[in-house]
XYZ file of C-alpha atoms in Angstrom:
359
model
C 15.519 -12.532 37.007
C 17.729 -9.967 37.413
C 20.302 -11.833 35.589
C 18.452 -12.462 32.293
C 17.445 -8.351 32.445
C 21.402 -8.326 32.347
C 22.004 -10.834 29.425
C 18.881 -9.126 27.685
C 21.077 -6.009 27.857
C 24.153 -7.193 26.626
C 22.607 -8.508 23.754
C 20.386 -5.350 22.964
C 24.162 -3.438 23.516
C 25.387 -6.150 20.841
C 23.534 -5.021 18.503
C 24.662 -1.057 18.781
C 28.371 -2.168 18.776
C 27.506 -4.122 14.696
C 25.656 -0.835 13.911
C 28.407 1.413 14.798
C 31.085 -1.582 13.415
C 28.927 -0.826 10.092
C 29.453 2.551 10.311
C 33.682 2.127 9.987
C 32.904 -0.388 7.162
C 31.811 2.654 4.641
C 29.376 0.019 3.191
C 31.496 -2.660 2.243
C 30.027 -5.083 5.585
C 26.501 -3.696 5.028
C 25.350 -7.693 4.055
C 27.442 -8.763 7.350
C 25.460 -6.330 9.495
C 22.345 -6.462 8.361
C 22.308 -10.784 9.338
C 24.308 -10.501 12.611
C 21.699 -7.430 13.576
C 18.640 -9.800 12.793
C 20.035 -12.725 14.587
C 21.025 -10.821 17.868
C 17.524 -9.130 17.716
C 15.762 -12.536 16.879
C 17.828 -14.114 19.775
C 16.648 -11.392 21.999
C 13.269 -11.487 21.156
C 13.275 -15.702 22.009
C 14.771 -14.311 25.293
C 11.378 -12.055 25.613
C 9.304 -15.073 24.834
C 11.716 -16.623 27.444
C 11.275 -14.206 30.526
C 8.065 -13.661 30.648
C 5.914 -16.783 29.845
C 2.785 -15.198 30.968
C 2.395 -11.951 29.993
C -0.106 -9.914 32.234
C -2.503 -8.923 29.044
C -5.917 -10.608 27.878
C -4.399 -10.440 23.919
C -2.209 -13.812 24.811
C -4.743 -15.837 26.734
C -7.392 -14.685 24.271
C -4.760 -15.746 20.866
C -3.970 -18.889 23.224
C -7.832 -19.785 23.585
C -8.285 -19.450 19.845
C -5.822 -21.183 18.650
C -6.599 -24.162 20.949
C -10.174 -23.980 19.870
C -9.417 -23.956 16.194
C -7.014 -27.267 16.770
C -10.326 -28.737 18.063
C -12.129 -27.874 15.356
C -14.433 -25.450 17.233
C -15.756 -22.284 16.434
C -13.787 -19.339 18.537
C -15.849 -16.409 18.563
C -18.193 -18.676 20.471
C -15.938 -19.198 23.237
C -16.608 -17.453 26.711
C -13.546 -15.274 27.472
C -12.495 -14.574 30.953
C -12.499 -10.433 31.684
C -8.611 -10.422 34.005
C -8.845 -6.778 34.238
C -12.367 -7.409 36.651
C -14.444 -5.230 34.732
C -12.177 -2.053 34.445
C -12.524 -1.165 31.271
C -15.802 -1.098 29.505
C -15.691 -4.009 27.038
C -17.511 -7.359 27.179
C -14.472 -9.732 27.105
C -14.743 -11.901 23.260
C -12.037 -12.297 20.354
C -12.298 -9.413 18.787
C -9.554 -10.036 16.177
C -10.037 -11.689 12.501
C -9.041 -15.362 11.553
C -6.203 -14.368 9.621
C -4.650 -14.147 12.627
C -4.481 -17.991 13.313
C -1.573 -18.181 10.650
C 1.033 -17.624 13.335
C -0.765 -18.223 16.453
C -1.739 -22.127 15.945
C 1.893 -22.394 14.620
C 2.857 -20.743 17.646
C 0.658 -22.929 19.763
C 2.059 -25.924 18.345
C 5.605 -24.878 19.278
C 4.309 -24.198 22.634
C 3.152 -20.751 22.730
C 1.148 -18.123 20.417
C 4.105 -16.124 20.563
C 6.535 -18.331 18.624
C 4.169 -17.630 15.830
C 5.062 -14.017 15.911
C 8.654 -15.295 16.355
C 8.634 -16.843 13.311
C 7.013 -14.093 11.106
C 9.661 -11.677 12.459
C 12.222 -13.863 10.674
C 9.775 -14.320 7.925
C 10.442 -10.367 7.631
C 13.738 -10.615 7.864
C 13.951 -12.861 5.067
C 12.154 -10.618 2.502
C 13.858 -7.337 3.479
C 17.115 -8.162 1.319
C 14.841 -8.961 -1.639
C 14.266 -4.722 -1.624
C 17.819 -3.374 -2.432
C 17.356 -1.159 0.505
C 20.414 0.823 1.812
C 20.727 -0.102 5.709
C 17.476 -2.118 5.657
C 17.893 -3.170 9.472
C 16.751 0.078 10.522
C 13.153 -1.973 10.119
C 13.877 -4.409 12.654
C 15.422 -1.283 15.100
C 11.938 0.095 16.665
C 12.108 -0.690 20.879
C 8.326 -1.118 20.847
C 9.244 -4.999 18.600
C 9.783 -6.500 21.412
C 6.377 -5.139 23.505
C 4.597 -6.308 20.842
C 6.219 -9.937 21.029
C 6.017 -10.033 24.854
C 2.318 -9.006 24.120
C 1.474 -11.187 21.750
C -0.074 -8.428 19.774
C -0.762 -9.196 16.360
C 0.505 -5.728 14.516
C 3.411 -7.546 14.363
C 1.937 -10.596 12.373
C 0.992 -7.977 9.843
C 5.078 -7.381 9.027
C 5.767 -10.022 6.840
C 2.293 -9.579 5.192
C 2.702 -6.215 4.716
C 6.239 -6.762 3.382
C 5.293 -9.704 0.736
C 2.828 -6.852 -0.908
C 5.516 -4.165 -1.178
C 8.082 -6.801 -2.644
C 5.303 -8.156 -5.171
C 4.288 -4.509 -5.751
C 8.027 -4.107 -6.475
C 8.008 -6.831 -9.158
C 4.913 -6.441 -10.264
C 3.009 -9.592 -9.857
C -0.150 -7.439 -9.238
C -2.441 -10.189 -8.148
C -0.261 -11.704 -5.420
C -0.352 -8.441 -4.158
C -3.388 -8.360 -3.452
C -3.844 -11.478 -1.739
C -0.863 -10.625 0.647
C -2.425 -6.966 1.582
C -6.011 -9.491 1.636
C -4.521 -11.970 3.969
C -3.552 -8.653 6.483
C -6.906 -6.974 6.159
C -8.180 -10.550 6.916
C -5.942 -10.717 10.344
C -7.095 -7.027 11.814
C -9.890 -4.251 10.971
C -7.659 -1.573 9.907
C -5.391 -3.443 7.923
C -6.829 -2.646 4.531
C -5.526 0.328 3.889
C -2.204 -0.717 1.715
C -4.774 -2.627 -0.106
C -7.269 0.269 -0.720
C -4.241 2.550 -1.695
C -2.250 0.444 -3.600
C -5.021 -0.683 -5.848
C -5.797 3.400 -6.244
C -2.208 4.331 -6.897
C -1.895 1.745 -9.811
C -4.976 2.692 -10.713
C -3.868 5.994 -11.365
C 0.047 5.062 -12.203
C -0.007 2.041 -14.102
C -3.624 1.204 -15.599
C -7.391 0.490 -14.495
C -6.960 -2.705 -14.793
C -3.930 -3.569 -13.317
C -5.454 -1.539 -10.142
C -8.656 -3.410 -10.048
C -6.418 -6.838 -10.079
C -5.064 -5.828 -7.358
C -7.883 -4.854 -5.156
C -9.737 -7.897 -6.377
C -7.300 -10.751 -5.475
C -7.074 -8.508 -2.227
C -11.128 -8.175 -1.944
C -11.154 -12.066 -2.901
C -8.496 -13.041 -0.153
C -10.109 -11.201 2.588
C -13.412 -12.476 2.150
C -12.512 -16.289 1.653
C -10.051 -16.057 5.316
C -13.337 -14.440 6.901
C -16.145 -16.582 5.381
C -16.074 -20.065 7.060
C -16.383 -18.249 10.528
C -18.732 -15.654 9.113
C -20.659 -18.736 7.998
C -20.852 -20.714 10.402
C -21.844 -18.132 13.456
C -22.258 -14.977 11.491
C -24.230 -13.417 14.989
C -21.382 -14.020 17.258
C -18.731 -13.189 14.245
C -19.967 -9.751 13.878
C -20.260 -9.077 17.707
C -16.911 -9.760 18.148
C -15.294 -8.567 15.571
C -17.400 -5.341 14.523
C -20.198 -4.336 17.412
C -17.932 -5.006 20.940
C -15.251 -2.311 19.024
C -18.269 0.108 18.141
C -19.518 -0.374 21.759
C -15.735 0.273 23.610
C -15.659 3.681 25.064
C -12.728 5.674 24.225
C -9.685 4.879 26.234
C -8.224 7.694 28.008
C -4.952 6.391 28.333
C -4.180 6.114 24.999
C -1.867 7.718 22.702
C -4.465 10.050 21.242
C -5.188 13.543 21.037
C -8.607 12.487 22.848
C -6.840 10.991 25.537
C -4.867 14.349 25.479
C -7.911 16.964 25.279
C -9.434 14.269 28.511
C -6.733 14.904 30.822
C -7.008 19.009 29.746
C -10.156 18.324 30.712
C -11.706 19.647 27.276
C -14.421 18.741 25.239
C -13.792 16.148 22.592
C -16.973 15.550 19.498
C -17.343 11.777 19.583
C -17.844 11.459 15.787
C -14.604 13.340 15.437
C -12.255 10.953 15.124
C -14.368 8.410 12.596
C -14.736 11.439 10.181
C -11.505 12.430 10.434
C -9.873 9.161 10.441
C -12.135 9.156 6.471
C -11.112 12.188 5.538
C -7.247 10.872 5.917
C -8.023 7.446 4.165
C -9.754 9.847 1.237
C -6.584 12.612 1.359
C -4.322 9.631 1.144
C -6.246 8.260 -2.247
C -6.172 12.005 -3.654
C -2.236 12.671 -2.836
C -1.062 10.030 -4.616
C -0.375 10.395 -7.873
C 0.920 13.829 -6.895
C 3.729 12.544 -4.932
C 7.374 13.753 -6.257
C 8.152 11.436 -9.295
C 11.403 10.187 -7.791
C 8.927 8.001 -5.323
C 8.472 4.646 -6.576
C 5.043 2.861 -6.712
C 6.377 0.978 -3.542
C 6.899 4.116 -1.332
C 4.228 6.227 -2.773
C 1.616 3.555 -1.279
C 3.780 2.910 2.222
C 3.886 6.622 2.322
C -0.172 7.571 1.719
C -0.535 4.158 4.453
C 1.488 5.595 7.078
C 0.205 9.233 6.650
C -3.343 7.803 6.886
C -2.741 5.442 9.533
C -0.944 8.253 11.287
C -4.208 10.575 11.130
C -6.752 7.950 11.905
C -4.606 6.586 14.792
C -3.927 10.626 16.077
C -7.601 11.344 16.094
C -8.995 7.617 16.745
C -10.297 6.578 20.305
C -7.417 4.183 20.886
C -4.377 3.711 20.023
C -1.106 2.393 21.572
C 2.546 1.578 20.444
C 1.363 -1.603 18.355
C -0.723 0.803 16.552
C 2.221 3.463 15.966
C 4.898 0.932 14.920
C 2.770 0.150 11.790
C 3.670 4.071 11.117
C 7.130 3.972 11.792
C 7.232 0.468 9.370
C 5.659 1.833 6.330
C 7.545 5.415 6.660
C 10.887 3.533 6.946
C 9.418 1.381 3.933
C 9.109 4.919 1.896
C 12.215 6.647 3.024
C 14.173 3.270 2.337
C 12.556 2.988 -1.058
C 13.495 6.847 -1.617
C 17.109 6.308 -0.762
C 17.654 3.974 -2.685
C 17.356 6.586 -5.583
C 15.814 3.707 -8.398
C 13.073 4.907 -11.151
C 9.788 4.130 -10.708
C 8.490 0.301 -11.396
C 6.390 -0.042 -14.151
C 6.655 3.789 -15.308
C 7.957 2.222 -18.776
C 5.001 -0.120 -18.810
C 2.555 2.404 -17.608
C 3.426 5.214 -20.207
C 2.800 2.213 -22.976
C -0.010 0.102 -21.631
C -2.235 2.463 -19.773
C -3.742 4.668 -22.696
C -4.183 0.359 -24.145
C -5.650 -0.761 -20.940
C -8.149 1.923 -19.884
């Protein structure tokens, strides 16, 4: 053990000698860094995978369950999930997560585990970064908490390619396949709709009304059809899971939240507070964006608005740990990427002759 923490090491120092290699090149080995970075970072994350085959968390037994259930053709929010932490937290053990997620955890499973799923749509992400233009577009892949997640099995980090695909069709856009990517993520986890919700409002407001309602639409349409067979089929137990068991979790108090905070001050904390909040971020979001600085494309005005909103709702939420806050740093590196890069706006041609047509 102590010899693969070593080699795990080395390779994680590997990857700060290319960086600072990149640094003499003034630019000119940018491609040559960016691919050696993602394949010492994809080789240590198969180490993760690697070293710890069981990770000590109810998220990878309960992705495992699922995806073995779904192989047999049986319905997984029906299952009976073990509780491993014996009752210390106050939750009723069930899969609380959205089918979408079983597009990298059966894959996974068939590989032999859950997590090669993850594995797979890190390089997935990879892949699609180039496709940007970003300046230095590793500094994506460069957050610590990547590799918790992966250990974890948590599935923020299936939403990275997902998320990604939008942008990049947002980029050239091809409006409607937009929307299904930023569907197929609010499809995968409860929280995940907000690029849809404020991308379909920014080209609302940008580009045209109906360019904004394609966009939510295919998005709307996407969601619905990765929910409905389950939804279906059990719609009691579906909604239990999935919507009532989080309404019925009391807030964690070791969490990265301010009401984890004002808990250990020992202050009073309004349970409502973080709900309202959390909408009045989502709804501040919608209202800021067509106010952001020109210079912003369409791209990082909507990863912008996400990760301020996500920021807010996760602040003042109940719970909220690193897989929650690496969704921040993604979409504000998306913005300040898409910033430095110093382009015009896409579509601001086609908006300033279309919209006055389309509305």
């Amino acid at each position: 053990e102590p010899l693969r923490l070593a080699a795990f090491g080395a390779t994680l120092a590997l990857v700060a000698i290319i960086q600072m290699a990149g640094l003499f090149g003034r630019g000119r080995w940018d491609s040559f860094v960016y691919t050696a970075t993602c394949l010492v970072i994809l080789f240590a994350a198969g180490m993760v995978i690697g070293m710890v085959p069981r990770p000590a968390i109810d998220v990878h037994l309960f992705n495992t369950m699922a995806a073995e259930a779904t192989l047999r053709f049986q319905n997984m929010y029906q299952l009976k999930y073990p509780d491993i932490y014996g009752g210390a937290y106050s939750f009723q053990p069930c899969f609380a997560y959205l089918p979408g997620t079983l597009l990298w955890s059966v894959p996974g499973w068939l590989w032999g585990d859950v997590r090669w799923g993850l594995w797979l749509f890190l390089g997935l992400s990879m892949l699609l970064v180039p496709c940007f233009g970003f300046r230095k577009p590793e500094v994506l892949f460069l957050c610590p908490v990547l590799f918790y997640l992966l250990e974890c099995s948590l599935v923020d980090l299936g939403l990275l390619p997902l998320f990604l695909a939008g942008f990049l069709f947002l980029k050239k856009e091809r409006w409607g396949l937009a929307g299904v990517m930023f569907g197929l993520a609010a499809g995968s986890k409860q929280y995940a709709f907000f690029p849809l919700v404020l991308s379909s409002v920014a080209a609302f407001f940008l580009i045209s009304r109906r360019t904004g309602w394609k966009i939510f639409l295919a998005g709307m349409a996407t969601a619905v059809l990765t929910v409905f067979p389950w939804v279906l089929h059990d719609p009691n137990m579906f909604l239990s899971s999935t919507v009532i068991s989080l309404l019925k979790t009391e807030p964690r108090t070791d969490a990265l939240t301010l009401f984890a905070l004002a808990n250990y001050l020992g202050l009073g904390w309004p349970k409502l507070l973080g709900l309202w909040v959390g909408l009045g971020g989502l709804l501040g979001a919608c209202v800021c964006l067509h106010r952001q600085v020109h210079s912003c494309s369409l791209v990082g005005r909507v990863a912008l608005a996400s990760a301020c909103a996500y920021g807010i709702v996760f602040l003042f939420g109940s719970q909220a740990f690193g897989n929650y806050y690496f969704l921040v740093y993604l979409l504000f590196c998306v913005a300040l990427l898409e910033v430095a890069s110093g382009r015009p706006e896409e579509g601001s041609g086609q908006a300033k002759s279309t919209a006055g047509q389309e509305k």
